[in-house]
XYZ file of C-alpha atoms in Angstrom:
727
model
C -25.743 3.697 -16.286
C -27.577 1.746 -13.526
C -29.865 4.127 -11.528
C -28.382 3.938 -8.178
C -32.047 3.092 -6.676
C -32.937 0.447 -9.431
C -34.067 -2.030 -6.857
C -36.279 0.535 -4.868
C -38.207 1.241 -7.926
C -41.547 -0.642 -8.334
C -42.649 -3.214 -10.807
C -45.008 -0.666 -12.197
C -42.465 1.936 -12.636
C -40.355 -0.795 -14.908
C -43.441 -1.489 -16.800
C -43.952 2.118 -17.366
C -40.913 2.412 -19.046
C -41.860 -0.374 -21.288
C -45.347 1.023 -22.163
C -44.207 2.244 -25.252
C -42.480 -0.875 -26.079
C -44.692 -3.811 -24.927
C -43.000 -6.329 -27.365
C -39.432 -5.398 -26.023
C -36.917 -3.330 -28.232
C -36.747 -3.165 -31.816
C -33.642 -4.267 -33.330
C -32.977 -0.527 -34.667
C -33.335 0.483 -31.150
C -31.209 -2.217 -29.438
C -28.540 -1.440 -32.076
C -28.532 2.350 -31.222
C -28.411 1.594 -27.607
C -25.367 -0.751 -28.003
C -23.557 2.041 -29.664
C -24.507 4.443 -26.686
C -23.730 2.086 -23.862
C -21.050 -0.290 -25.492
C -21.053 -4.045 -25.495
C -22.046 -6.031 -22.624
C -18.088 -6.924 -21.471
C -15.571 -5.668 -19.325
C -12.765 -3.655 -21.116
C -9.729 -5.722 -21.592
C -6.416 -4.138 -20.600
C -3.336 -5.098 -23.127
C -1.297 -7.788 -21.452
C 2.448 -7.249 -21.116
C 4.700 -8.871 -23.819
C 6.754 -11.796 -22.568
C 9.751 -9.206 -23.912
C 8.494 -6.610 -21.270
C 8.014 -8.904 -18.186
C 11.689 -10.179 -19.060
C 13.183 -6.719 -19.334
C 11.518 -5.941 -15.830
C 13.737 -8.435 -14.188
C 16.610 -6.253 -14.731
C 14.918 -3.337 -12.845
C 17.025 -3.745 -9.627
C 19.770 -1.344 -8.471
C 22.114 -3.975 -7.841
C 21.709 -5.361 -11.260
C 22.423 -1.942 -12.499
C 25.724 -1.788 -10.715
C 26.898 -5.019 -12.354
C 25.588 -3.986 -16.102
C 27.766 -0.814 -15.601
C 30.681 -3.231 -14.530
C 30.098 -5.192 -17.879
C 29.854 -1.952 -20.043
C 33.181 -0.540 -18.536
C 34.967 -3.994 -19.156
C 33.499 -4.271 -22.513
C 34.803 -0.819 -23.325
C 38.233 -1.604 -22.035
C 37.896 -4.863 -24.079
C 38.086 -7.379 -21.173
C 35.771 -9.619 -22.907
C 36.061 -12.635 -20.550
C 35.035 -10.355 -17.458
C 32.217 -8.941 -19.626
C 31.104 -12.407 -20.681
C 30.956 -13.878 -16.947
C 29.109 -10.542 -15.548
C 26.528 -10.528 -18.115
C 26.182 -14.618 -17.694
C 25.351 -13.950 -13.858
C 22.898 -11.021 -14.665
C 20.991 -12.911 -17.394
C 20.721 -16.244 -15.110
C 19.048 -14.122 -12.456
C 16.755 -12.608 -14.959
C 15.653 -16.087 -16.349
C 14.945 -17.251 -12.895
C 12.879 -14.365 -11.885
C 10.803 -14.405 -15.496
C 10.217 -18.373 -14.947
C 8.735 -17.834 -11.285
C 6.847 -14.524 -11.936
C 2.731 -15.014 -12.324
C 0.517 -13.421 -14.355
C -1.146 -10.585 -12.156
C -3.526 -9.491 -15.098
C -5.235 -12.552 -15.166
C -7.752 -11.691 -12.546
C -9.517 -9.187 -14.769
C -9.953 -11.946 -17.401
C -11.364 -14.401 -14.892
C -14.065 -11.946 -14.112
C -15.060 -11.195 -17.738
C -15.383 -15.068 -18.350
C -18.072 -14.896 -15.682
C -20.639 -13.134 -18.052
C -23.274 -15.271 -19.825
C -22.275 -15.809 -23.359
C -25.925 -15.908 -24.350
C -29.365 -14.519 -23.043
C -33.116 -15.038 -23.982
C -34.769 -11.508 -24.744
C -37.753 -9.967 -26.246
C -37.086 -8.276 -29.517
C -39.620 -7.025 -31.767
C -42.257 -9.102 -30.072
C -40.281 -12.331 -30.387
C -38.251 -14.339 -27.933
C -35.044 -14.732 -29.307
C -31.658 -15.813 -28.097
C -28.797 -13.053 -28.308
C -24.952 -12.916 -27.588
C -24.622 -11.720 -24.031
C -22.569 -8.995 -25.409
C -25.483 -7.585 -27.356
C -27.602 -6.930 -24.325
C -28.353 -3.256 -23.804
C -30.271 -1.367 -21.028
C -34.171 -1.587 -21.344
C -33.946 -5.027 -22.883
C -36.207 -7.664 -21.314
C -34.746 -10.906 -20.586
C -36.442 -14.091 -19.580
C -34.780 -16.431 -17.108
C -35.435 -19.978 -15.800
C -33.714 -22.264 -13.454
C -30.227 -23.204 -14.218
C -29.461 -20.001 -16.311
C -26.823 -17.621 -15.678
C -27.642 -13.963 -15.214
C -26.230 -11.980 -18.244
C -26.626 -8.328 -16.960
C -27.907 -6.397 -13.785
C -31.811 -6.862 -13.965
C -34.666 -5.224 -12.096
C -37.284 -7.782 -11.685
C -40.805 -7.305 -13.376
C -42.261 -10.635 -12.702
C -40.792 -13.822 -10.565
C -42.402 -17.114 -9.676
C -40.850 -19.226 -7.192
C -37.427 -17.537 -7.856
C -34.148 -17.970 -6.094
C -30.850 -17.016 -7.310
C -27.270 -18.136 -5.924
C -25.152 -15.035 -5.036
C -22.359 -16.522 -3.216
C -19.825 -14.747 -5.644
C -21.103 -11.350 -4.665
C -22.305 -11.408 -1.303
C -21.000 -14.647 0.345
C -24.175 -16.084 1.276
C -23.901 -19.960 1.206
C -27.690 -20.487 0.218
C -29.716 -19.207 -2.771
C -31.523 -16.003 -1.995
C -35.375 -15.576 -2.699
C -36.118 -12.797 -5.159
C -39.403 -10.957 -5.712
C -40.303 -7.874 -7.782
C -41.573 -6.004 -4.461
C -39.081 -2.862 -3.995
C -36.673 -2.544 -1.283
C -35.395 0.217 0.790
C -32.997 2.610 -1.415
C -30.322 1.953 0.981
C -30.588 -1.546 0.981
C -27.463 -3.672 1.337
C -26.470 -5.489 -1.624
C -27.376 -9.066 -0.315
C -30.785 -7.484 0.880
C -31.578 -6.428 -2.668
C -34.495 -8.791 -3.364
C -35.787 -7.044 -6.284
C -32.598 -7.421 -8.426
C -30.712 -10.105 -10.259
C -26.921 -9.621 -10.792
C -24.611 -10.513 -13.612
C -22.772 -13.581 -13.239
C -24.980 -15.123 -10.635
C -27.052 -18.224 -11.116
C -30.836 -18.939 -11.154
C -31.287 -21.986 -8.967
C -34.845 -21.952 -8.882
C -38.128 -20.578 -10.654
C -38.532 -18.195 -13.731
C -38.306 -14.398 -14.104
C -38.793 -11.752 -16.466
C -36.453 -8.621 -15.836
C -35.411 -5.332 -17.057
C -31.827 -4.693 -17.931
C -30.510 -1.896 -15.985
C -26.635 -1.916 -16.280
C -24.489 -4.108 -18.689
C -20.718 -4.419 -18.886
C -18.434 -2.169 -16.477
C -21.568 -0.629 -15.043
C -22.869 -4.030 -13.712
C -21.741 -5.133 -10.004
C -19.474 -7.695 -11.576
C -18.045 -5.049 -13.785
C -17.821 -2.601 -10.838
C -15.656 -5.083 -8.861
C -13.341 -5.731 -12.172
C -13.012 -1.854 -12.343
C -12.088 -1.723 -8.325
C -9.911 -4.751 -8.824
C -7.954 -2.835 -11.700
C -7.316 0.385 -9.713
C -6.112 -1.452 -6.369
C -2.571 -0.897 -5.792
C -0.843 -4.296 -5.198
C 1.592 -3.772 -2.075
C 5.269 -4.787 -2.427
C 6.041 -7.584 0.415
C 8.185 -6.644 3.400
C 11.071 -8.646 1.807
C 11.055 -6.695 -1.466
C 10.954 -3.438 -0.089
C 13.804 -4.360 2.548
C 16.019 -5.743 -0.447
C 15.278 -2.644 -2.599
C 16.237 -0.339 0.146
C 19.507 -2.359 0.816
C 20.417 -2.815 -2.749
C 20.255 1.131 -2.915
C 22.323 1.538 0.444
C 24.813 -0.900 -0.857
C 25.206 0.418 -4.610
C 25.649 3.900 -3.097
C 28.420 2.531 -0.709
C 30.301 0.305 -3.440
C 30.174 3.600 -5.841
C 31.352 5.740 -3.413
C 34.572 3.502 -2.161
C 35.344 2.808 -5.582
C 35.463 6.487 -6.799
C 37.788 7.089 -3.636
C 39.932 4.204 -4.343
C 40.206 5.367 -7.974
C 41.291 8.681 -6.872
C 43.890 7.552 -4.392
C 45.432 4.959 -6.541
C 46.103 7.404 -9.469
C 46.695 10.529 -7.356
C 48.567 8.853 -4.493
C 50.237 5.815 -6.071
C 50.424 7.064 -9.615
C 48.815 3.804 -10.966
C 48.315 3.394 -14.818
C 44.522 4.648 -15.117
C 43.473 1.687 -17.295
C 45.167 -0.884 -14.925
C 43.609 0.989 -12.085
C 40.151 1.123 -13.516
C 40.139 -2.464 -13.857
C 41.170 -2.995 -10.321
C 38.449 -0.682 -9.110
C 36.011 -2.658 -11.268
C 37.272 -6.053 -9.470
C 36.403 -4.068 -6.277
C 33.097 -3.120 -7.246
C 32.186 -6.645 -8.534
C 33.868 -8.308 -5.241
C 31.455 -6.082 -3.496
C 28.119 -7.137 -5.237
C 26.640 -10.015 -3.714
C 25.667 -11.211 -7.152
C 25.021 -14.722 -5.845
C 22.346 -13.448 -3.382
C 19.334 -13.199 -5.820
C 20.104 -16.902 -6.800
C 20.362 -17.956 -2.988
C 17.159 -16.008 -2.329
C 15.242 -17.514 -5.139
C 16.268 -21.188 -4.144
C 15.591 -20.367 -0.378
C 12.101 -19.237 -1.694
C 11.712 -22.362 -4.013
C 12.431 -24.528 -1.007
C 9.623 -22.814 0.887
C 7.280 -23.200 -2.170
C 7.655 -27.079 -1.785
C 7.315 -27.005 1.895
C 4.064 -25.104 1.719
C 2.922 -27.233 -1.200
C 3.112 -30.033 1.373
C 0.798 -28.407 3.649
C -1.622 -27.544 0.819
C -0.747 -24.071 0.165
C 0.285 -23.127 -3.711
C 2.450 -20.051 -3.762
C 1.674 -17.840 -6.898
C 4.327 -15.387 -6.165
C 7.623 -15.989 -4.477
C 8.011 -13.218 -2.131
C 4.522 -13.970 -0.823
C 6.082 -16.912 1.305
C 7.828 -14.259 3.403
C 4.788 -11.893 3.500
C 2.780 -14.693 4.853
C 5.017 -15.228 7.690
C 5.002 -11.460 8.601
C 1.315 -11.223 8.933
C -0.119 -9.807 12.348
C -3.596 -9.795 11.166
C -5.966 -12.195 9.024
C -9.159 -11.140 7.296
C -11.075 -13.976 6.553
C -14.389 -14.652 4.682
C -16.951 -17.233 6.346
C -18.723 -19.095 3.766
C -16.370 -21.833 2.366
C -13.594 -20.526 4.668
C -14.213 -20.957 8.300
C -17.371 -22.929 7.646
C -17.955 -25.782 5.232
C -20.236 -23.992 2.724
C -22.811 -26.753 3.600
C -26.113 -26.437 4.853
C -27.010 -28.805 7.984
C -29.776 -29.235 10.331
C -28.307 -28.291 13.846
C -31.491 -28.101 15.841
C -34.969 -29.031 15.945
C -38.031 -28.077 18.063
C -41.069 -29.817 18.918
C -43.738 -29.794 21.408
C -41.632 -32.150 23.583
C -38.704 -29.618 23.285
C -35.452 -28.888 21.929
C -33.124 -31.522 20.156
C -29.643 -30.769 19.105
C -28.717 -32.851 15.662
C -25.145 -33.717 15.104
C -23.237 -35.157 11.767
C -21.131 -33.679 9.062
C -22.173 -32.554 5.434
C -25.255 -34.214 3.971
C -24.696 -37.668 5.296
C -27.967 -39.029 6.972
C -25.820 -40.263 9.775
C -25.441 -38.104 13.462
C -26.889 -38.386 16.694
C -30.078 -36.741 18.301
C -29.643 -35.467 21.507
C -32.277 -34.091 23.763
C -31.484 -30.428 25.061
C -32.422 -29.029 28.363
C -35.550 -30.692 29.937
C -36.882 -31.894 26.399
C -37.939 -35.646 27.051
C -37.310 -38.556 24.822
C -39.629 -37.342 22.047
C -40.172 -39.206 18.850
C -39.001 -36.948 15.802
C -40.443 -39.438 13.270
C -43.444 -37.306 12.143
C -41.192 -34.026 11.614
C -38.690 -36.119 9.826
C -40.993 -37.603 7.387
C -42.723 -33.945 6.623
C -39.140 -32.957 5.887
C -38.533 -36.103 3.544
C -41.751 -35.586 1.894
C -42.515 -31.723 1.436
C -39.013 -31.737 -0.374
C -37.569 -31.818 -3.964
C -33.848 -32.661 -3.214
C -32.100 -35.669 -3.514
C -28.746 -36.845 -1.710
C -26.504 -39.594 -3.328
C -23.636 -41.249 -2.055
C -20.820 -41.033 -4.741
C -17.068 -41.600 -4.353
C -17.133 -42.092 -0.708
C -19.072 -38.933 0.047
C -22.864 -37.739 0.129
C -23.560 -35.094 -2.184
C -26.818 -32.964 -2.909
C -28.714 -32.307 -5.914
C -31.137 -29.442 -5.617
C -31.502 -26.677 -2.850
C -28.883 -27.074 -0.191
C -31.399 -26.462 2.577
C -33.968 -29.183 1.389
C -30.868 -31.254 1.046
C -30.092 -30.762 4.591
C -33.670 -31.534 5.666
C -33.410 -34.859 3.786
C -30.342 -35.628 5.618
C -32.075 -34.971 9.104
C -34.786 -37.023 7.974
C -32.363 -39.798 7.411
C -31.234 -39.367 11.048
C -34.562 -39.458 12.514
C -36.449 -41.883 10.268
C -34.272 -44.038 8.108
C -35.649 -44.930 4.629
C -38.260 -42.031 5.136
C -39.535 -41.761 1.976
C -39.617 -45.443 0.970
C -43.113 -46.452 -0.072
C -44.289 -42.888 -0.742
C -45.577 -41.466 -3.878
C -46.332 -37.741 -4.193
C -49.810 -36.901 -5.730
C -49.728 -33.281 -5.647
C -47.919 -30.226 -4.650
C -47.712 -26.469 -4.153
C -44.235 -25.128 -5.114
C -42.517 -22.602 -2.676
C -43.461 -19.030 -3.933
C -42.312 -16.024 -2.314
C -45.933 -14.617 -2.243
C -47.017 -17.760 -0.198
C -43.986 -18.381 1.881
C -44.617 -21.897 2.107
C -44.357 -25.177 0.197
C -46.989 -28.037 0.424
C -47.201 -31.600 -0.982
C -49.640 -34.317 -0.733
C -48.286 -37.996 -0.624
C -49.736 -41.543 -0.598
C -48.024 -44.304 1.237
C -47.750 -46.509 4.255
C -49.696 -44.386 6.454
C -52.179 -43.541 3.802
C -52.490 -39.860 2.351
C -50.809 -37.152 4.114
C -50.625 -33.407 3.644
C -47.314 -31.551 4.652
C -46.406 -27.653 4.589
C -42.910 -26.265 4.883
C -42.266 -22.483 5.136
C -41.256 -19.372 7.033
C -42.196 -19.910 10.863
C -44.221 -16.523 10.934
C -46.310 -17.597 7.933
C -46.911 -21.399 8.632
C -47.616 -20.605 12.529
C -50.417 -18.420 11.099
C -52.032 -21.140 9.522
C -51.966 -23.541 12.407
C -54.907 -23.907 14.857
C -54.448 -24.715 18.692
C -51.044 -23.271 19.586
C -49.420 -20.293 21.321
C -48.497 -18.493 18.547
C -46.211 -15.764 20.641
C -44.297 -18.660 22.262
C -43.491 -20.504 19.265
C -42.347 -17.284 17.623
C -39.912 -16.638 20.757
C -38.644 -20.238 20.134
C -38.034 -19.382 16.346
C -36.299 -15.897 17.277
C -34.018 -17.984 20.109
C -33.019 -20.166 16.925
C -32.221 -17.446 15.048
C -30.291 -15.535 17.542
C -27.816 -18.775 17.549
C -27.109 -17.957 13.727
C -29.669 -20.539 12.499
C -32.176 -20.014 9.475
C -35.388 -21.420 10.771
C -38.326 -23.344 9.018
C -41.493 -24.555 10.278
C -43.018 -27.865 9.316
C -46.728 -28.922 9.671
C -49.444 -31.378 8.465
C -52.851 -31.315 7.675
C -55.924 -33.642 6.984
C -55.353 -34.973 3.487
C -58.076 -33.546 1.210
C -59.975 -36.027 -1.218
C -58.614 -34.078 -4.381
C -55.721 -31.763 -4.790
C -54.334 -29.435 -2.537
C -56.331 -25.975 -2.330
C -53.911 -23.425 -0.491
C -56.917 -21.304 0.612
C -58.312 -24.280 2.501
C -54.931 -24.669 4.651
C -55.501 -21.406 6.562
C -56.211 -22.153 10.186
C -56.193 -25.979 9.569
C -52.541 -27.008 9.898
C -51.302 -28.936 12.934
C -47.651 -27.655 13.597
C -44.776 -30.640 13.992
C -42.079 -28.303 14.847
C -39.252 -26.040 14.003
C -35.905 -26.983 12.604
C -32.994 -24.746 12.546
C -30.182 -25.024 9.672
C -26.539 -23.602 9.639
C -23.629 -23.866 7.605
C -21.399 -25.179 10.291
C -17.797 -24.300 11.015
C -14.905 -26.428 10.155
C -13.636 -28.435 13.142
C -10.171 -27.706 12.212
C -10.972 -24.021 11.458
C -11.548 -23.495 15.423
C -8.254 -25.057 16.317
C -6.519 -22.974 13.673
C -8.093 -19.774 15.133
C -6.901 -20.500 18.088
C -3.330 -21.382 16.887
C -3.229 -18.244 15.218
C -4.221 -16.171 18.261
C -1.410 -17.898 20.541
C 1.229 -16.793 17.687
C -0.179 -13.202 18.095
C -2.284 -13.007 15.145
C -5.476 -11.260 15.264
C -8.397 -12.939 13.342
C -10.941 -10.890 11.925
C -14.375 -12.005 10.033
C -15.544 -10.115 7.193
C -18.761 -11.460 5.469
C -21.438 -10.479 3.208
C -23.820 -12.765 5.362
C -26.452 -11.609 7.960
C -25.051 -9.969 11.320
C -26.759 -12.597 13.373
C -25.288 -15.657 11.490
C -21.938 -14.233 11.461
C -21.601 -13.268 15.335
C -22.828 -16.855 16.029
C -20.144 -18.604 13.657
C -17.349 -16.222 15.145
C -18.481 -17.273 18.726
C -18.377 -20.987 17.545
C -14.613 -20.384 15.990
C -13.137 -18.625 18.954
C -12.788 -14.957 17.751
C -11.907 -12.315 20.290
C -14.940 -10.067 20.057
C -17.535 -12.063 18.628
C -20.380 -10.107 19.414
C -18.909 -6.887 18.616
C -20.460 -6.837 14.834
C -20.321 -4.012 12.317
C -22.428 -3.898 9.383
C -21.905 -2.587 5.868
C -24.509 0.044 6.600
C -22.733 1.189 9.786
C -19.326 1.461 7.829
C -20.709 3.638 5.147
C -21.846 6.204 7.964
C -18.063 6.175 9.295
C -15.389 8.561 8.126
C -11.649 7.317 7.689
C -10.968 8.450 11.114
C -13.849 6.856 12.647
C -13.003 3.459 10.622
C -9.364 3.521 11.924
C -10.529 3.418 15.408
C -13.312 0.716 14.861
C -11.249 -1.613 12.704
C -9.070 -2.412 15.622
C -11.850 -3.048 18.232
C -14.241 -5.213 16.171
C -13.545 -8.829 14.847
C -16.998 -9.154 12.981
C -17.997 -7.365 9.741
C -21.202 -8.399 8.367
C -23.326 -7.631 5.196
C -20.199 -6.171 3.592
C -19.691 -5.069 0.027
C -16.409 -5.539 -2.203
C -15.668 -1.799 -1.318
C -16.116 -2.594 2.255
C -13.654 -5.283 2.596
C -11.191 -3.212 0.619
C -11.386 -0.429 2.911
C -11.197 -2.457 5.945
C -8.066 -3.934 4.690
C -6.446 -0.811 3.910
C -7.475 0.771 7.094
C -5.841 -1.950 9.302
C -2.738 -1.509 6.888
C -2.626 2.270 7.902
C -2.160 1.069 11.394
C 0.944 -0.460 10.150
C -0.169 -3.748 10.345
C 0.563 -6.414 7.712
C -2.676 -8.093 6.581
C -3.652 -11.369 5.160
C -6.937 -11.673 3.301
C -8.485 -14.899 2.817
C -11.658 -15.568 0.414
C -13.026 -17.568 -2.180
C -15.790 -15.203 -4.315
C -15.421 -12.588 -6.843
C -16.344 -10.222 -4.081
C -13.159 -10.754 -2.306
C -10.788 -10.253 -5.267
C -10.007 -6.575 -5.142
C -9.110 -7.064 -1.052
C -6.951 -10.132 -1.880
C -5.045 -7.981 -4.379
C -4.589 -5.069 -1.819
C -3.598 -7.407 1.065
C -0.006 -7.947 2.100
C -0.832 -11.630 1.462
C -3.780 -12.688 -0.583
C -5.008 -16.338 0.312
C -7.705 -18.054 -1.846
C -9.707 -21.175 -1.245
C -8.621 -23.543 -4.299
C -11.502 -26.090 -4.336
C -14.582 -23.761 -4.207
C -12.876 -20.342 -4.984
C -13.851 -18.340 -8.336
C -11.082 -18.024 -10.702
C -11.273 -14.301 -10.304
C -10.082 -14.853 -6.599
C -7.253 -17.499 -7.373
C -5.857 -14.878 -9.947
C -5.914 -12.063 -7.174
C -4.619 -13.920 -4.491
C -0.760 -14.742 -3.842
C -1.464 -18.258 -2.085
C -3.952 -20.633 -3.052
C -5.098 -23.353 -0.484
C -5.772 -26.677 -2.234
C -8.020 -28.124 0.571
C -9.908 -25.108 1.225
C -8.935 -25.443 5.007
C -8.205 -22.529 7.209
C -5.802 -24.745 9.230
C -3.444 -24.584 6.095
C -3.188 -21.004 6.896
C -1.582 -21.468 10.249
C 0.842 -23.966 8.625
C 1.562 -21.525 5.971
C 2.508 -18.847 8.474
C 4.846 -21.221 10.121
C 6.610 -22.056 6.885
C 6.741 -18.458 5.925
C 8.370 -17.343 9.122
C 10.959 -20.256 8.717
C 11.782 -18.999 5.206
C 12.183 -15.451 6.484
C 14.542 -16.423 9.307
C 16.809 -18.429 6.804
C 16.888 -15.409 4.541
C 18.114 -13.533 7.228
C 21.065 -16.310 7.927
C 21.736 -16.230 4.208
C 22.138 -12.348 3.994
C 24.188 -12.205 7.477
C 26.480 -15.110 6.037
C 26.897 -13.466 2.482
C 27.629 -9.865 3.276
C 30.618 -10.637 5.633
C 32.092 -12.718 2.810
C 31.816 -10.131 0.235
C 33.320 -7.527 2.360
C 36.244 -9.575 3.049
C 36.808 -10.194 -0.481
C 36.631 -6.161 -0.952
C 38.924 -5.651 2.014
C 41.551 -8.006 0.245
C 41.351 -5.894 -2.926
C 41.442 -2.559 -1.127
C 44.407 -3.543 1.241
C 46.392 -4.602 -1.719
C 45.879 -1.633 -3.847
C 46.682 0.769 -0.584
C 49.935 -1.362 -0.040
C 50.887 -0.884 -3.637
C 50.612 -4.903 -4.068
C 49.740 -7.085 -7.344
C 45.935 -7.742 -7.103
C 45.455 -11.162 -5.622
C 42.256 -11.812 -7.584
C 41.100 -10.998 -10.699
C 37.193 -9.808 -11.540
C 36.446 -13.206 -13.052
C 37.894 -14.962 -10.396
C 35.834 -13.115 -7.872
C 32.673 -13.437 -9.750
C 33.232 -17.511 -9.926
C 34.193 -17.460 -5.979
C 31.113 -15.385 -5.120
C 28.896 -17.882 -7.325
C 30.239 -21.044 -6.111
C 30.480 -20.488 -2.486
C 27.633 -17.867 -2.321
C 25.277 -20.513 -3.641
C 26.645 -23.938 -2.365
C 27.256 -22.792 1.259
C 24.297 -20.323 1.436
C 22.042 -23.332 0.422
C 23.029 -25.146 3.589
C 21.446 -22.344 5.610
C 18.031 -22.427 3.269
C 17.531 -25.955 4.647
C 17.593 -24.871 8.292
C 14.568 -26.209 10.247
C 12.247 -24.170 12.057
C 13.938 -22.363 15.417
C 12.212 -22.663 18.720
C 9.722 -20.012 19.262
C 9.445 -18.918 15.571
């Protein structure tokens, strides 16, 4: 089991644990631990068989009434009546079976995220083993491109970064270092840990396995997902309540009529029984399930045209009933791309326009900034850079670190063909200890040396500037939710770069601020949702400052009221119930936080939609009244846990889905309002004939035929009704 504070242990602690086995675990010890801890995979729940799923379609009170009627008519040898009733029941069951999705697939999608192989030290040798064979205490070796096979405490790391968006929602890779962090650090701040299922984007590492299988963070989410209760939709709940009430009324009326006819009018019991069965059959709206299914299917097609794929039919009505949308930030409200949005030079602040990684966009001076030349800053951004951007299929696509790709796009806006004619001679790769990267290049301007890194570190290395003033400028950028980098240059050395010689010898070129920009259409969609009375709340694993900045840009109601995961941990359920209504931005959250927030909103009687795309969103997606996943960049676990999948990853499609959902709900009410009076009319015809002692005007088979034909054909006309004004 994972020690709860593995991330706060020092590398020396981890090395001490290995002193007795400096060459890694022996094969025998690994086998013993595998027996003790189990394989490094998630437990699989046995899937429901198709037979069980088909039989579950009959679990409906109205179907029970029809099955009872079929049993009675069969006992009385009225085989035509029996056959028609059973045909109706089986037809409805087949429709439901075909439309039902596989809810158990969410756990399978998470299981597939575990790495199939891992490189470890065993018996003093570097060997490749099955990911399932990893055990706590193994020493794992990792390099760029590897998927992390288990939860690891770093022992050694060089220039290490990991993409953890599936767990934390952060859109850019996170720098990793063996240095310990606080015991209560949030998941996204545990820089000394690597987590199963995440990806190494840069550098090399050696780590000690602290958890495998279900004890990993990914495994914990899988366990959490398995325990989440999936709520029924309002439509299903209302129809279940309606079915129970109607069935009780039908049985009571049938029993009274049977007693009345047998005692008062002295009817033959056998003939009277068939009459009462006809009454029960006429009262059951057996065509209603088929019409409801077709109405929902029409909604499925309408939503598909709006880029929303429905995985469960009742979810159409659920999305139309939502009163709160809890949305992830990265990839949902934002583009999940990095963009240089601002640049600060000695001449002043400049705003940078553009979209994606295209080297196109206007550069505009802000405030009292003059028309300064950004050429030197752009050259540094292009040359002190390991990324590439390529134009493919009509779009600019990055290769390498997203932040470096964004810098390259910025360089193209300020200085087209910035890299033309330049050749790199030497480089110091970025290292978490140095906190900067340096390159030496030769080209049209001779030899140049550039440095890029954290502002506080690069400013320390610069001479002849007011550090306090530049730190204040960097803080002002960070307050806007920007990730800030500093760029500088230095006289080119005669030989290679010496990191120590750079101290105090740099000249600052400026600061750049990067952001994962909000989608323009998301801003309009949020405004549309608020106008429709739907509250929008952001729940993200990103930093509080970044979340607040994006919330303000997209127009949330209370963008500056931010609650962090650490603050949520300090709240009991009563305090959380109060806070969840007032706050609209929740940052640095874990999967448990997201689940608690969705549940707390539901405690207020609100119908909640949850949007997301990462594995960390899956439990909350499953718990929500309507789970909505982004289809293009969403993980398979999130897609399988969701009710709706957006094919364009566009928050604006949610507003369109809500409109279609409300239309479907209105039309269903019209169908029900039309069906019940017609069935009541048939029942009154039978009752009147029975009370007056007349011959039965219609048989059970004729009633069934009439209900199916009129119920489906005439009811469908109402299913195609357009959206009413004010819906």
